[in-house]
Amino acid sequence: MLDVHGGVPLKGTVRVRGAKNLVPKAMVAALLGDTPSVLRGVPAIRDVEIVTGLLELHGVRVTPGPDRGDADGELVLDPAAVEQGSIVDIDAHAGSSRIPILLCGPLLHRLGQAFIPDLGGCRIGDRPIDFHLDVLRKFGAVVDKTPGGIRLTAPQRLRGTKVGLPYPSVGATEQVLLTAVRAEGVTELRNAAIEPEIMDLVMVLQKMGASITVDPARVLRIEGVDRLDGYFHRSLPDRNEAASWASAALATGGDIMVEGARQQDMVTFLNIFRKIGGRFDVLEDGIRFRHPGGDLTSTVLETDVHPGFMTDWQQPLVVALTRASGVSIIHETVYENRFGFTDALRRMGATIQLYRECLGGTPCRFGRQNYLHSAVVAGPTPLRAADFTVPDLRGGFSHIVAALAAEGTSQVSGIDVINRGYEHFLDKLHGLGARFDAKAAA
Ligand code: EPU
């Protein structure tokens, strides 16, 4: 439980390290190599702990780098003794992560079989895995659903295939990459995701010996090879964490230097940030984000796959938009159910209405269904303290920022969810001048 005292602008410096949405995937890629891999910039987050445990259950030795320790976040991953983990252990360990699904291809290549427990992750929609299973079947895997999870087998070496995704899913694109690199022959993937984290995974795989071409029209061509080596790689920085701190600066009227943030990964975010009245300076070692004083301006935006406005940037920005003058419209087109976090903001005094219609943009997949996937935010509204439980990673970050921007003291429980994706979260908040007290749950 956390008591958060509001009304203090966040000011100071935070550092972002490797991206939560790349590092676990690069760790999984190490399973494909015949020699050890070295990954740098690994953040101390719960998702990394979960993947470390999963890889260890499959015989991969995961050790911190010899000299560099936590400061550089180096991990050495040695896949010399890969084996099938115990199903009970895998099930118990995987917990809330969706990463286990990405072990399928590498394990099928190495062992001819894999077991994937039922998947968790943030509660932000149905988050199905149908694309993953469809592509694995196309490579020749046999998929059996069992009560506890999914058992996959490869009766023979997986074969390259031509496949098109119904939607440019990040996870399904990673699934294809991690499977195709060691499959026999050529794979062509159409309608692929091309997020910066996907491109970084392509870099990792190329370093290992894979042959991948990227066509900007969302087509990936992968020539399978018989053997891959380990890699040496430094992860791209976490652009989602950087955008979260940027929005926190705006929402609290603060000034935050985000060391490690990279302009090239955040161009779309930076455009919107400036449009609503935020200032930023791109410096050699990061980006400084600040509220320049005066009024913020409302905006209309739509989340989308890269190079669009990323869905993970939406929630912290909504908190800043409660402070903007006028009516903002946000159309969420990636997940059908990502506005649940606005309930708590309404209780704090925000004026936010949710709609089933596609507002302010082009019609999306969710338009004719019953999903509240558009939000209208009218501002500026002062926020006041409230008590709430953290719902999911990005929603939780937003709630804490709202509590910091609000008048009074909010009681927050379930803060642990935030550690899944934000490293040293409370330490960073403390360093930025936030006032809060941690106390044991009653
Ligand atoms: N989808 C399907 N079937 C599938 C897979 C996806 O219908 O088999 C749908 C999803 O339901 C969703 C859409 O496709 O509506 C996009 O999902 P995607 O597969 O792209 O998402 P993901 O790989 O599960 C990753 C990130 C998310 C991020 C999304 C979108 C990781 C671990 N997670 O999820 O990050 O929002 O891509 O960019 O990389 C977060 O960081 O808080 C987070 C949720």
JSON list of C-alpha atoms in Angstrom, two decimals, residues 39-261:
[
{"chain": "A", "resi": 39, "resn": "LEU", "atom": "CA", "xyz": [22.78, -8.91, -23.73]},
{"chain": "A", "resi": 40, "resn": "ARG", "atom": "CA", "xyz": [23.40, -5.44, -22.30]},
{"chain": "A", "resi": 41, "resn": "GLY", "atom": "CA", "xyz": [21.09, -2.75, -20.98]},
{"chain": "A", "resi": 42, "resn": "VAL", "atom": "CA", "xyz": [18.82, -5.32, -19.30]},
{"chain": "A", "resi": 43, "resn": "PRO", "atom": "CA", "xyz": [16.50, -3.51, -16.86]},
{"chain": "A", "resi": 44, "resn": "ALA", "atom": "CA", "xyz": [15.69, -4.86, -13.38]},
{"chain": "A", "resi": 45, "resn": "ILE", "atom": "CA", "xyz": [12.00, -5.54, -14.05]},
{"chain": "A", "resi": 46, "resn": "ARG", "atom": "CA", "xyz": [9.72, -8.43, -13.17]},
{"chain": "A", "resi": 47, "resn": "ASP", "atom": "CA", "xyz": [9.26, -9.49, -16.82]},
{"chain": "A", "resi": 48, "resn": "VAL", "atom": "CA", "xyz": [13.01, -10.11, -17.06]},
{"chain": "A", "resi": 49, "resn": "GLU", "atom": "CA", "xyz": [12.92, -12.19, -13.86]},
{"chain": "A", "resi": 50, "resn": "ILE", "atom": "CA", "xyz": [10.10, -14.31, -15.29]},
{"chain": "A", "resi": 51, "resn": "VAL", "atom": "CA", "xyz": [11.90, -14.98, -18.58]},
{"chain": "A", "resi": 52, "resn": "THR", "atom": "CA", "xyz": [15.14, -15.71, -16.71]},
{"chain": "A", "resi": 53, "resn": "GLY", "atom": "CA", "xyz": [13.28, -18.33, -14.66]},
{"chain": "A", "resi": 54, "resn": "LEU", "atom": "CA", "xyz": [11.61, -19.81, -17.74]},
{"chain": "A", "resi": 55, "resn": "LEU", "atom": "CA", "xyz": [14.89, -20.09, -19.61]},
{"chain": "A", "resi": 56, "resn": "GLU", "atom": "CA", "xyz": [16.55, -21.66, -16.56]},
{"chain": "A", "resi": 57, "resn": "LEU", "atom": "CA", "xyz": [13.73, -24.22, -16.38]},
{"chain": "A", "resi": 58, "resn": "HIS", "atom": "CA", "xyz": [14.68, -25.13, -19.95]},
{"chain": "A", "resi": 59, "resn": "GLY", "atom": "CA", "xyz": [18.35, -25.62, -19.14]},
{"chain": "A", "resi": 60, "resn": "VAL", "atom": "CA", "xyz": [19.69, -22.20, -20.21]},
{"chain": "A", "resi": 61, "resn": "ARG", "atom": "CA", "xyz": [22.28, -20.76, -17.79]},
{"chain": "A", "resi": 62, "resn": "VAL", "atom": "CA", "xyz": [21.52, -17.09, -17.21]},
{"chain": "A", "resi": 63, "resn": "THR", "atom": "CA", "xyz": [24.19, -15.16, -15.31]},
{"chain": "A", "resi": 64, "resn": "PRO", "atom": "CA", "xyz": [24.97, -11.48, -14.77]},
{"chain": "A", "resi": 65, "resn": "GLY", "atom": "CA", "xyz": [27.99, -10.31, -16.77]},
{"chain": "A", "resi": 66, "resn": "PRO", "atom": "CA", "xyz": [31.30, -10.85, -14.92]},
{"chain": "A", "resi": 67, "resn": "ASP", "atom": "CA", "xyz": [32.48, -7.26, -14.48]},
{"chain": "A", "resi": 68, "resn": "ARG", "atom": "CA", "xyz": [29.68, -4.97, -15.35]},
{"chain": "A", "resi": 69, "resn": "GLY", "atom": "CA", "xyz": [27.00, -6.02, -12.86]},
{"chain": "A", "resi": 70, "resn": "ASP", "atom": "CA", "xyz": [23.70, -4.22, -12.54]},
{"chain": "A", "resi": 71, "resn": "ALA", "atom": "CA", "xyz": [25.07, -0.83, -13.63]},
{"chain": "A", "resi": 72, "resn": "ASP", "atom": "CA", "xyz": [25.29, -2.01, -17.21]},
{"chain": "A", "resi": 73, "resn": "GLY", "atom": "CA", "xyz": [22.58, -4.65, -16.96]},
{"chain": "A", "resi": 74, "resn": "GLU", "atom": "CA", "xyz": [24.61, -7.36, -18.64]},
{"chain": "A", "resi": 75, "resn": "LEU", "atom": "CA", "xyz": [23.31, -10.92, -18.89]},
{"chain": "A", "resi": 76, "resn": "VAL", "atom": "CA", "xyz": [25.14, -13.92, -20.30]},
{"chain": "A", "resi": 77, "resn": "LEU", "atom": "CA", "xyz": [22.80, -16.60, -21.64]},
{"chain": "A", "resi": 78, "resn": "ASP", "atom": "CA", "xyz": [24.31, -20.02, -22.25]},
{"chain": "A", "resi": 79, "resn": "PRO", "atom": "CA", "xyz": [22.05, -22.49, -24.07]},
{"chain": "A", "resi": 80, "resn": "ALA", "atom": "CA", "xyz": [24.53, -25.43, -24.06]},
{"chain": "A", "resi": 81, "resn": "ALA", "atom": "CA", "xyz": [22.23, -27.74, -22.09]},
{"chain": "A", "resi": 82, "resn": "VAL", "atom": "CA", "xyz": [18.72, -26.95, -23.34]},
{"chain": "A", "resi": 83, "resn": "GLU", "atom": "CA", "xyz": [16.11, -29.47, -22.17]},
{"chain": "A", "resi": 84, "resn": "GLN", "atom": "CA", "xyz": [12.33, -29.70, -21.80]},
{"chain": "A", "resi": 85, "resn": "GLY", "atom": "CA", "xyz": [11.33, -28.11, -18.50]},
{"chain": "A", "resi": 86, "resn": "SER", "atom": "CA", "xyz": [8.86, -29.78, -16.14]},
{"chain": "A", "resi": 87, "resn": "ILE", "atom": "CA", "xyz": [5.33, -28.79, -17.12]},
{"chain": "A", "resi": 88, "resn": "VAL", "atom": "CA", "xyz": [4.31, -28.19, -13.51]},
{"chain": "A", "resi": 89, "resn": "ASP", "atom": "CA", "xyz": [7.29, -25.88, -12.96]},
{"chain": "A", "resi": 90, "resn": "ILE", "atom": "CA", "xyz": [6.69, -23.96, -16.18]},
{"chain": "A", "resi": 91, "resn": "ASP", "atom": "CA", "xyz": [3.05, -23.51, -15.30]},
{"chain": "A", "resi": 92, "resn": "ALA", "atom": "CA", "xyz": [3.85, -22.34, -11.77]},
{"chain": "A", "resi": 93, "resn": "HIS", "atom": "CA", "xyz": [6.54, -19.96, -12.94]},
{"chain": "A", "resi": 94, "resn": "ALA", "atom": "CA", "xyz": [5.05, -18.28, -16.02]},
{"chain": "A", "resi": 95, "resn": "GLY", "atom": "CA", "xyz": [2.53, -16.41, -13.85]},
{"chain": "A", "resi": 96, "resn": "SER", "atom": "CA", "xyz": [1.35, -13.25, -15.49]},
{"chain": "A", "resi": 97, "resn": "SER", "atom": "CA", "xyz": [3.66, -13.20, -18.51]},
{"chain": "A", "resi": 98, "resn": "ARG", "atom": "CA", "xyz": [2.79, -13.69, -22.19]},
{"chain": "A", "resi": 99, "resn": "ILE", "atom": "CA", "xyz": [6.42, -14.33, -23.16]},
{"chain": "A", "resi": 100, "resn": "PRO", "atom": "CA", "xyz": [6.19, -18.18, -22.90]},
{"chain": "A", "resi": 101, "resn": "ILE", "atom": "CA", "xyz": [4.36, -18.31, -26.24]},
{"chain": "A", "resi": 102, "resn": "LEU", "atom": "CA", "xyz": [7.54, -17.04, -27.91]},
{"chain": "A", "resi": 103, "resn": "LEU", "atom": "CA", "xyz": [9.53, -20.04, -26.69]},
{"chain": "A", "resi": 104, "resn": "CYS", "atom": "CA", "xyz": [7.57, -22.27, -29.09]},
{"chain": "A", "resi": 105, "resn": "GLY", "atom": "CA", "xyz": [9.66, -21.93, -32.25]},
{"chain": "A", "resi": 106, "resn": "PRO", "atom": "CA", "xyz": [13.09, -22.12, -30.55]},
{"chain": "A", "resi": 107, "resn": "LEU", "atom": "CA", "xyz": [12.04, -25.14, -28.43]},
{"chain": "A", "resi": 108, "resn": "LEU", "atom": "CA", "xyz": [10.51, -26.93, -31.42]},
{"chain": "A", "resi": 109, "resn": "HIS", "atom": "CA", "xyz": [13.80, -26.50, -33.28]},
{"chain": "A", "resi": 110, "resn": "ARG", "atom": "CA", "xyz": [15.92, -27.65, -30.36]},
{"chain": "A", "resi": 111, "resn": "LEU", "atom": "CA", "xyz": [13.78, -30.34, -28.79]},
{"chain": "A", "resi": 112, "resn": "GLY", "atom": "CA", "xyz": [10.95, -31.11, -31.20]},
{"chain": "A", "resi": 113, "resn": "GLN", "atom": "CA", "xyz": [8.39, -30.17, -28.55]},
{"chain": "A", "resi": 114, "resn": "ALA", "atom": "CA", "xyz": [7.18, -27.36, -26.31]},
{"chain": "A", "resi": 115, "resn": "PHE", "atom": "CA", "xyz": [4.56, -26.81, -23.61]},
{"chain": "A", "resi": 116, "resn": "ILE", "atom": "CA", "xyz": [2.99, -23.39, -23.15]},
{"chain": "A", "resi": 117, "resn": "PRO", "atom": "CA", "xyz": [0.88, -22.70, -20.06]},
{"chain": "A", "resi": 118, "resn": "ASP", "atom": "CA", "xyz": [-2.21, -20.49, -20.18]},
{"chain": "A", "resi": 119, "resn": "LEU", "atom": "CA", "xyz": [-1.04, -16.94, -20.70]},
{"chain": "A", "resi": 120, "resn": "GLY", "atom": "CA", "xyz": [-1.54, -13.88, -18.54]},
{"chain": "A", "resi": 121, "resn": "GLY", "atom": "CA", "xyz": [-0.29, -10.35, -19.18]},
{"chain": "A", "resi": 122, "resn": "CYS", "atom": "CA", "xyz": [-2.14, -7.12, -18.59]},
{"chain": "A", "resi": 123, "resn": "ARG", "atom": "CA", "xyz": [-5.94, -7.22, -18.61]},
{"chain": "A", "resi": 124, "resn": "ILE", "atom": "CA", "xyz": [-6.37, -4.94, -21.60]},
{"chain": "A", "resi": 125, "resn": "GLY", "atom": "CA", "xyz": [-8.63, -6.96, -23.87]},
{"chain": "A", "resi": 126, "resn": "ASP", "atom": "CA", "xyz": [-8.92, -10.60, -24.86]},
{"chain": "A", "resi": 127, "resn": "ARG", "atom": "CA", "xyz": [-5.30, -10.77, -26.04]},
{"chain": "A", "resi": 128, "resn": "PRO", "atom": "CA", "xyz": [-5.78, -14.02, -27.96]},
{"chain": "A", "resi": 129, "resn": "ILE", "atom": "CA", "xyz": [-2.96, -16.12, -29.42]},
{"chain": "A", "resi": 130, "resn": "ASP", "atom": "CA", "xyz": [-4.76, -17.39, -32.54]},
{"chain": "A", "resi": 131, "resn": "PHE", "atom": "CA", "xyz": [-2.27, -15.70, -34.93]},
{"chain": "A", "resi": 132, "resn": "HIS", "atom": "CA", "xyz": [0.61, -17.40, -33.08]},
{"chain": "A", "resi": 133, "resn": "LEU", "atom": "CA", "xyz": [-0.92, -20.86, -33.30]},
{"chain": "A", "resi": 134, "resn": "ASP", "atom": "CA", "xyz": [-1.94, -20.40, -36.95]},
{"chain": "A", "resi": 135, "resn": "VAL", "atom": "CA", "xyz": [1.59, -19.47, -38.02]},
{"chain": "A", "resi": 136, "resn": "LEU", "atom": "CA", "xyz": [3.15, -22.30, -35.98]},
{"chain": "A", "resi": 137, "resn": "ARG", "atom": "CA", "xyz": [0.83, -24.76, -37.75]},
{"chain": "A", "resi": 138, "resn": "LYS", "atom": "CA", "xyz": [1.91, -23.29, -41.10]},
{"chain": "A", "resi": 139, "resn": "PHE", "atom": "CA", "xyz": [5.53, -24.07, -40.21]},
{"chain": "A", "resi": 140, "resn": "GLY", "atom": "CA", "xyz": [4.44, -27.69, -39.65]},
{"chain": "A", "resi": 141, "resn": "ALA", "atom": "CA", "xyz": [3.97, -27.76, -35.87]},
{"chain": "A", "resi": 142, "resn": "VAL", "atom": "CA", "xyz": [1.19, -29.90, -34.39]},
{"chain": "A", "resi": 143, "resn": "VAL", "atom": "CA", "xyz": [-0.77, -27.95, -31.78]},
{"chain": "A", "resi": 144, "resn": "ASP", "atom": "CA", "xyz": [-2.80, -29.74, -29.07]},
{"chain": "A", "resi": 145, "resn": "LYS", "atom": "CA", "xyz": [-4.80, -27.73, -26.58]},
{"chain": "A", "resi": 146, "resn": "THR", "atom": "CA", "xyz": [-4.85, -29.35, -23.13]},
{"chain": "A", "resi": 147, "resn": "PRO", "atom": "CA", "xyz": [-6.66, -28.15, -19.98]},
{"chain": "A", "resi": 148, "resn": "GLY", "atom": "CA", "xyz": [-3.46, -26.60, -18.53]},
{"chain": "A", "resi": 149, "resn": "GLY", "atom": "CA", "xyz": [-2.03, -25.12, -21.71]},
{"chain": "A", "resi": 150, "resn": "ILE", "atom": "CA", "xyz": [-0.85, -25.96, -25.20]},
{"chain": "A", "resi": 151, "resn": "ARG", "atom": "CA", "xyz": [1.39, -28.82, -26.24]},
{"chain": "A", "resi": 152, "resn": "LEU", "atom": "CA", "xyz": [3.29, -28.43, -29.50]},
{"chain": "A", "resi": 153, "resn": "THR", "atom": "CA", "xyz": [5.29, -31.00, -31.38]},
{"chain": "A", "resi": 154, "resn": "ALA", "atom": "CA", "xyz": [7.35, -30.94, -34.58]},
{"chain": "A", "resi": 155, "resn": "PRO", "atom": "CA", "xyz": [7.18, -34.39, -36.20]},
{"chain": "A", "resi": 156, "resn": "GLN", "atom": "CA", "xyz": [9.92, -33.21, -38.59]},
{"chain": "A", "resi": 157, "resn": "ARG", "atom": "CA", "xyz": [12.06, -30.09, -39.11]},
{"chain": "A", "resi": 158, "resn": "LEU", "atom": "CA", "xyz": [9.84, -26.99, -39.40]},
{"chain": "A", "resi": 159, "resn": "ARG", "atom": "CA", "xyz": [9.55, -25.65, -42.94]},
{"chain": "A", "resi": 160, "resn": "GLY", "atom": "CA", "xyz": [9.54, -22.05, -44.18]},
{"chain": "A", "resi": 161, "resn": "THR", "atom": "CA", "xyz": [6.16, -20.78, -45.29]},
{"chain": "A", "resi": 162, "resn": "LYS", "atom": "CA", "xyz": [4.27, -17.88, -46.85]},
{"chain": "A", "resi": 163, "resn": "VAL", "atom": "CA", "xyz": [2.00, -16.25, -44.35]},
{"chain": "A", "resi": 164, "resn": "GLY", "atom": "CA", "xyz": [0.04, -13.01, -43.96]},
{"chain": "A", "resi": 165, "resn": "LEU", "atom": "CA", "xyz": [-1.16, -11.69, -40.59]},
{"chain": "A", "resi": 166, "resn": "PRO", "atom": "CA", "xyz": [-4.77, -10.47, -40.29]},
{"chain": "A", "resi": 167, "resn": "TYR", "atom": "CA", "xyz": [-3.36, -7.56, -38.22]},
{"chain": "A", "resi": 168, "resn": "PRO", "atom": "CA", "xyz": [0.30, -6.45, -37.80]},
{"chain": "A", "resi": 169, "resn": "SER", "atom": "CA", "xyz": [0.65, -8.08, -34.37]},
{"chain": "A", "resi": 170, "resn": "VAL", "atom": "CA", "xyz": [3.96, -7.49, -32.58]},
{"chain": "A", "resi": 171, "resn": "GLY", "atom": "CA", "xyz": [3.96, -10.87, -30.84]},
{"chain": "A", "resi": 172, "resn": "ALA", "atom": "CA", "xyz": [2.94, -12.87, -33.93]},
{"chain": "A", "resi": 173, "resn": "THR", "atom": "CA", "xyz": [5.65, -11.15, -35.99]},
{"chain": "A", "resi": 174, "resn": "GLU", "atom": "CA", "xyz": [8.20, -12.10, -33.32]},
{"chain": "A", "resi": 175, "resn": "GLN", "atom": "CA", "xyz": [6.82, -15.64, -33.37]},
{"chain": "A", "resi": 176, "resn": "VAL", "atom": "CA", "xyz": [7.44, -15.86, -37.11]},
{"chain": "A", "resi": 177, "resn": "LEU", "atom": "CA", "xyz": [10.96, -14.39, -36.83]},
{"chain": "A", "resi": 178, "resn": "LEU", "atom": "CA", "xyz": [12.01, -16.69, -33.99]},
{"chain": "A", "resi": 179, "resn": "THR", "atom": "CA", "xyz": [10.66, -19.73, -35.83]},
{"chain": "A", "resi": 180, "resn": "ALA", "atom": "CA", "xyz": [11.63, -18.94, -39.44]},
{"chain": "A", "resi": 181, "resn": "VAL", "atom": "CA", "xyz": [15.33, -18.30, -38.80]},
{"chain": "A", "resi": 182, "resn": "ARG", "atom": "CA", "xyz": [16.00, -22.01, -38.19]},
{"chain": "A", "resi": 183, "resn": "ALA", "atom": "CA", "xyz": [13.26, -23.46, -40.41]},
{"chain": "A", "resi": 184, "resn": "GLU", "atom": "CA", "xyz": [14.07, -25.17, -43.69]},
{"chain": "A", "resi": 185, "resn": "GLY", "atom": "CA", "xyz": [13.78, -22.81, -46.67]},
{"chain": "A", "resi": 186, "resn": "VAL", "atom": "CA", "xyz": [12.37, -19.33, -47.07]},
{"chain": "A", "resi": 187, "resn": "THR", "atom": "CA", "xyz": [9.57, -17.66, -45.08]},
{"chain": "A", "resi": 188, "resn": "GLU", "atom": "CA", "xyz": [7.68, -14.62, -46.28]},
{"chain": "A", "resi": 189, "resn": "LEU", "atom": "CA", "xyz": [5.59, -12.70, -43.77]},
{"chain": "A", "resi": 190, "resn": "ARG", "atom": "CA", "xyz": [3.13, -10.09, -45.04]},
{"chain": "A", "resi": 191, "resn": "ASN", "atom": "CA", "xyz": [1.42, -7.46, -42.89]},
{"chain": "A", "resi": 192, "resn": "ALA", "atom": "CA", "xyz": [4.23, -7.74, -40.34]},
{"chain": "A", "resi": 193, "resn": "ALA", "atom": "CA", "xyz": [4.66, -5.40, -37.36]},
{"chain": "A", "resi": 194, "resn": "ILE", "atom": "CA", "xyz": [7.62, -3.04, -37.87]},
{"chain": "A", "resi": 195, "resn": "GLU", "atom": "CA", "xyz": [7.92, -1.51, -34.39]},
{"chain": "A", "resi": 196, "resn": "PRO", "atom": "CA", "xyz": [11.47, -0.43, -33.39]},
{"chain": "A", "resi": 197, "resn": "GLU", "atom": "CA", "xyz": [11.55, -3.38, -30.96]},
{"chain": "A", "resi": 198, "resn": "ILE", "atom": "CA", "xyz": [10.90, -5.76, -33.89]},
{"chain": "A", "resi": 199, "resn": "MET", "atom": "CA", "xyz": [13.73, -4.14, -35.87]},
{"chain": "A", "resi": 200, "resn": "ASP", "atom": "CA", "xyz": [16.02, -4.57, -32.86]},
{"chain": "A", "resi": 201, "resn": "LEU", "atom": "CA", "xyz": [15.10, -8.27, -32.72]},
{"chain": "A", "resi": 202, "resn": "VAL", "atom": "CA", "xyz": [15.97, -8.50, -36.43]},
{"chain": "A", "resi": 203, "resn": "MET", "atom": "CA", "xyz": [19.40, -7.00, -35.55]},
{"chain": "A", "resi": 204, "resn": "VAL", "atom": "CA", "xyz": [19.86, -9.62, -32.81]},
{"chain": "A", "resi": 205, "resn": "LEU", "atom": "CA", "xyz": [18.97, -12.47, -35.17]},
{"chain": "A", "resi": 206, "resn": "GLN", "atom": "CA", "xyz": [21.20, -11.13, -37.94]},
{"chain": "A", "resi": 207, "resn": "LYS", "atom": "CA", "xyz": [24.11, -11.02, -35.47]},
{"chain": "A", "resi": 208, "resn": "MET", "atom": "CA", "xyz": [23.39, -14.69, -34.76]},
{"chain": "A", "resi": 209, "resn": "GLY", "atom": "CA", "xyz": [23.72, -15.58, -38.45]},
{"chain": "A", "resi": 210, "resn": "ALA", "atom": "CA", "xyz": [20.15, -15.19, -39.70]},
{"chain": "A", "resi": 211, "resn": "SER", "atom": "CA", "xyz": [19.32, -13.77, -43.10]},
{"chain": "A", "resi": 212, "resn": "ILE", "atom": "CA", "xyz": [16.33, -11.40, -42.95]},
{"chain": "A", "resi": 213, "resn": "THR", "atom": "CA", "xyz": [15.21, -8.68, -45.36]},
{"chain": "A", "resi": 214, "resn": "VAL", "atom": "CA", "xyz": [12.76, -5.98, -44.35]},
{"chain": "A", "resi": 215, "resn": "ASP", "atom": "CA", "xyz": [10.50, -4.39, -46.93]},
{"chain": "A", "resi": 216, "resn": "PRO", "atom": "CA", "xyz": [8.94, -1.17, -45.60]},
{"chain": "A", "resi": 217, "resn": "ALA", "atom": "CA", "xyz": [5.60, -2.35, -47.02]},
{"chain": "A", "resi": 218, "resn": "ARG", "atom": "CA", "xyz": [5.44, -4.67, -43.98]},
{"chain": "A", "resi": 219, "resn": "VAL", "atom": "CA", "xyz": [6.98, -7.71, -45.68]},
{"chain": "A", "resi": 220, "resn": "LEU", "atom": "CA", "xyz": [9.72, -9.72, -43.96]},
{"chain": "A", "resi": 221, "resn": "ARG", "atom": "CA", "xyz": [11.67, -12.41, -45.85]},
{"chain": "A", "resi": 222, "resn": "ILE", "atom": "CA", "xyz": [13.64, -14.87, -43.79]},
{"chain": "A", "resi": 223, "resn": "GLU", "atom": "CA", "xyz": [16.01, -17.48, -45.21]},
{"chain": "A", "resi": 224, "resn": "GLY", "atom": "CA", "xyz": [16.29, -20.35, -42.75]},
{"chain": "A", "resi": 225, "resn": "VAL", "atom": "CA", "xyz": [19.76, -21.56, -41.75]},
{"chain": "A", "resi": 226, "resn": "ASP", "atom": "CA", "xyz": [21.00, -24.76, -40.12]},
{"chain": "A", "resi": 227, "resn": "ARG", "atom": "CA", "xyz": [22.90, -23.15, -37.30]},
{"chain": "A", "resi": 228, "resn": "LEU", "atom": "CA", "xyz": [22.96, -19.89, -35.37]},
{"chain": "A", "resi": 229, "resn": "ASP", "atom": "CA", "xyz": [25.57, -18.59, -32.95]},
{"chain": "A", "resi": 230, "resn": "GLY", "atom": "CA", "xyz": [25.18, -16.48, -29.84]},
{"chain": "A", "resi": 231, "resn": "TYR", "atom": "CA", "xyz": [25.03, -12.69, -30.12]},
{"chain": "A", "resi": 232, "resn": "PHE", "atom": "CA", "xyz": [26.43, -9.63, -28.43]},
{"chain": "A", "resi": 233, "resn": "HIS", "atom": "CA", "xyz": [23.81, -6.90, -28.25]},
{"chain": "A", "resi": 234, "resn": "ARG", "atom": "CA", "xyz": [22.81, -3.78, -26.39]},
{"chain": "A", "resi": 235, "resn": "SER", "atom": "CA", "xyz": [19.03, -3.37, -26.28]},
{"chain": "A", "resi": 236, "resn": "LEU", "atom": "CA", "xyz": [17.38, -0.31, -27.72]},
{"chain": "A", "resi": 237, "resn": "PRO", "atom": "CA", "xyz": [16.10, 2.00, -24.96]},
{"chain": "A", "resi": 238, "resn": "ASP", "atom": "CA", "xyz": [12.58, 1.74, -23.56]},
{"chain": "A", "resi": 239, "resn": "ARG", "atom": "CA", "xyz": [10.64, 4.35, -25.54]},
{"chain": "A", "resi": 240, "resn": "ASN", "atom": "CA", "xyz": [7.44, 3.53, -23.66]},
{"chain": "A", "resi": 241, "resn": "GLU", "atom": "CA", "xyz": [9.00, 4.25, -20.30]},
{"chain": "A", "resi": 242, "resn": "ALA", "atom": "CA", "xyz": [10.49, 7.45, -21.75]},
{"chain": "A", "resi": 243, "resn": "ALA", "atom": "CA", "xyz": [7.05, 8.55, -23.00]},
{"chain": "A", "resi": 244, "resn": "SER", "atom": "CA", "xyz": [5.53, 7.73, -19.60]},
{"chain": "A", "resi": 245, "resn": "TRP", "atom": "CA", "xyz": [7.96, 10.05, -17.80]},
{"chain": "A", "resi": 246, "resn": "ALA", "atom": "CA", "xyz": [7.37, 12.72, -20.45]},
{"chain": "A", "resi": 247, "resn": "SER", "atom": "CA", "xyz": [3.64, 12.64, -19.76]},
{"chain": "A", "resi": 248, "resn": "ALA", "atom": "CA", "xyz": [4.31, 12.64, -16.02]},
{"chain": "A", "resi": 249, "resn": "ALA", "atom": "CA", "xyz": [6.28, 15.88, -16.46]},
{"chain": "A", "resi": 250, "resn": "LEU", "atom": "CA", "xyz": [3.38, 17.43, -18.34]},
{"chain": "A", "resi": 251, "resn": "ALA", "atom": "CA", "xyz": [0.66, 16.20, -15.97]},
{"chain": "A", "resi": 252, "resn": "THR", "atom": "CA", "xyz": [2.43, 17.45, -12.83]},
{"chain": "A", "resi": 253, "resn": "GLY", "atom": "CA", "xyz": [3.74, 20.69, -14.33]},
{"chain": "A", "resi": 254, "resn": "GLY", "atom": "CA", "xyz": [7.28, 19.37, -14.01]},
{"chain": "A", "resi": 255, "resn": "ASP", "atom": "CA", "xyz": [10.57, 19.05, -15.88]},
{"chain": "A", "resi": 256, "resn": "ILE", "atom": "CA", "xyz": [12.14, 15.61, -16.42]},
{"chain": "A", "resi": 257, "resn": "MET", "atom": "CA", "xyz": [15.36, 14.75, -18.20]},
{"chain": "A", "resi": 258, "resn": "VAL", "atom": "CA", "xyz": [15.04, 11.19, -19.51]},
{"chain": "A", "resi": 259, "resn": "GLU", "atom": "CA", "xyz": [18.55, 9.92, -20.05]},
{"chain": "A", "resi": 260, "resn": "GLY", "atom": "CA", "xyz": [18.77, 7.22, -22.68]},
{"chain": "A", "resi": 261, "resn": "ALA", "atom": "CA", "xyz": [15.58, 8.29, -24.54]}
]
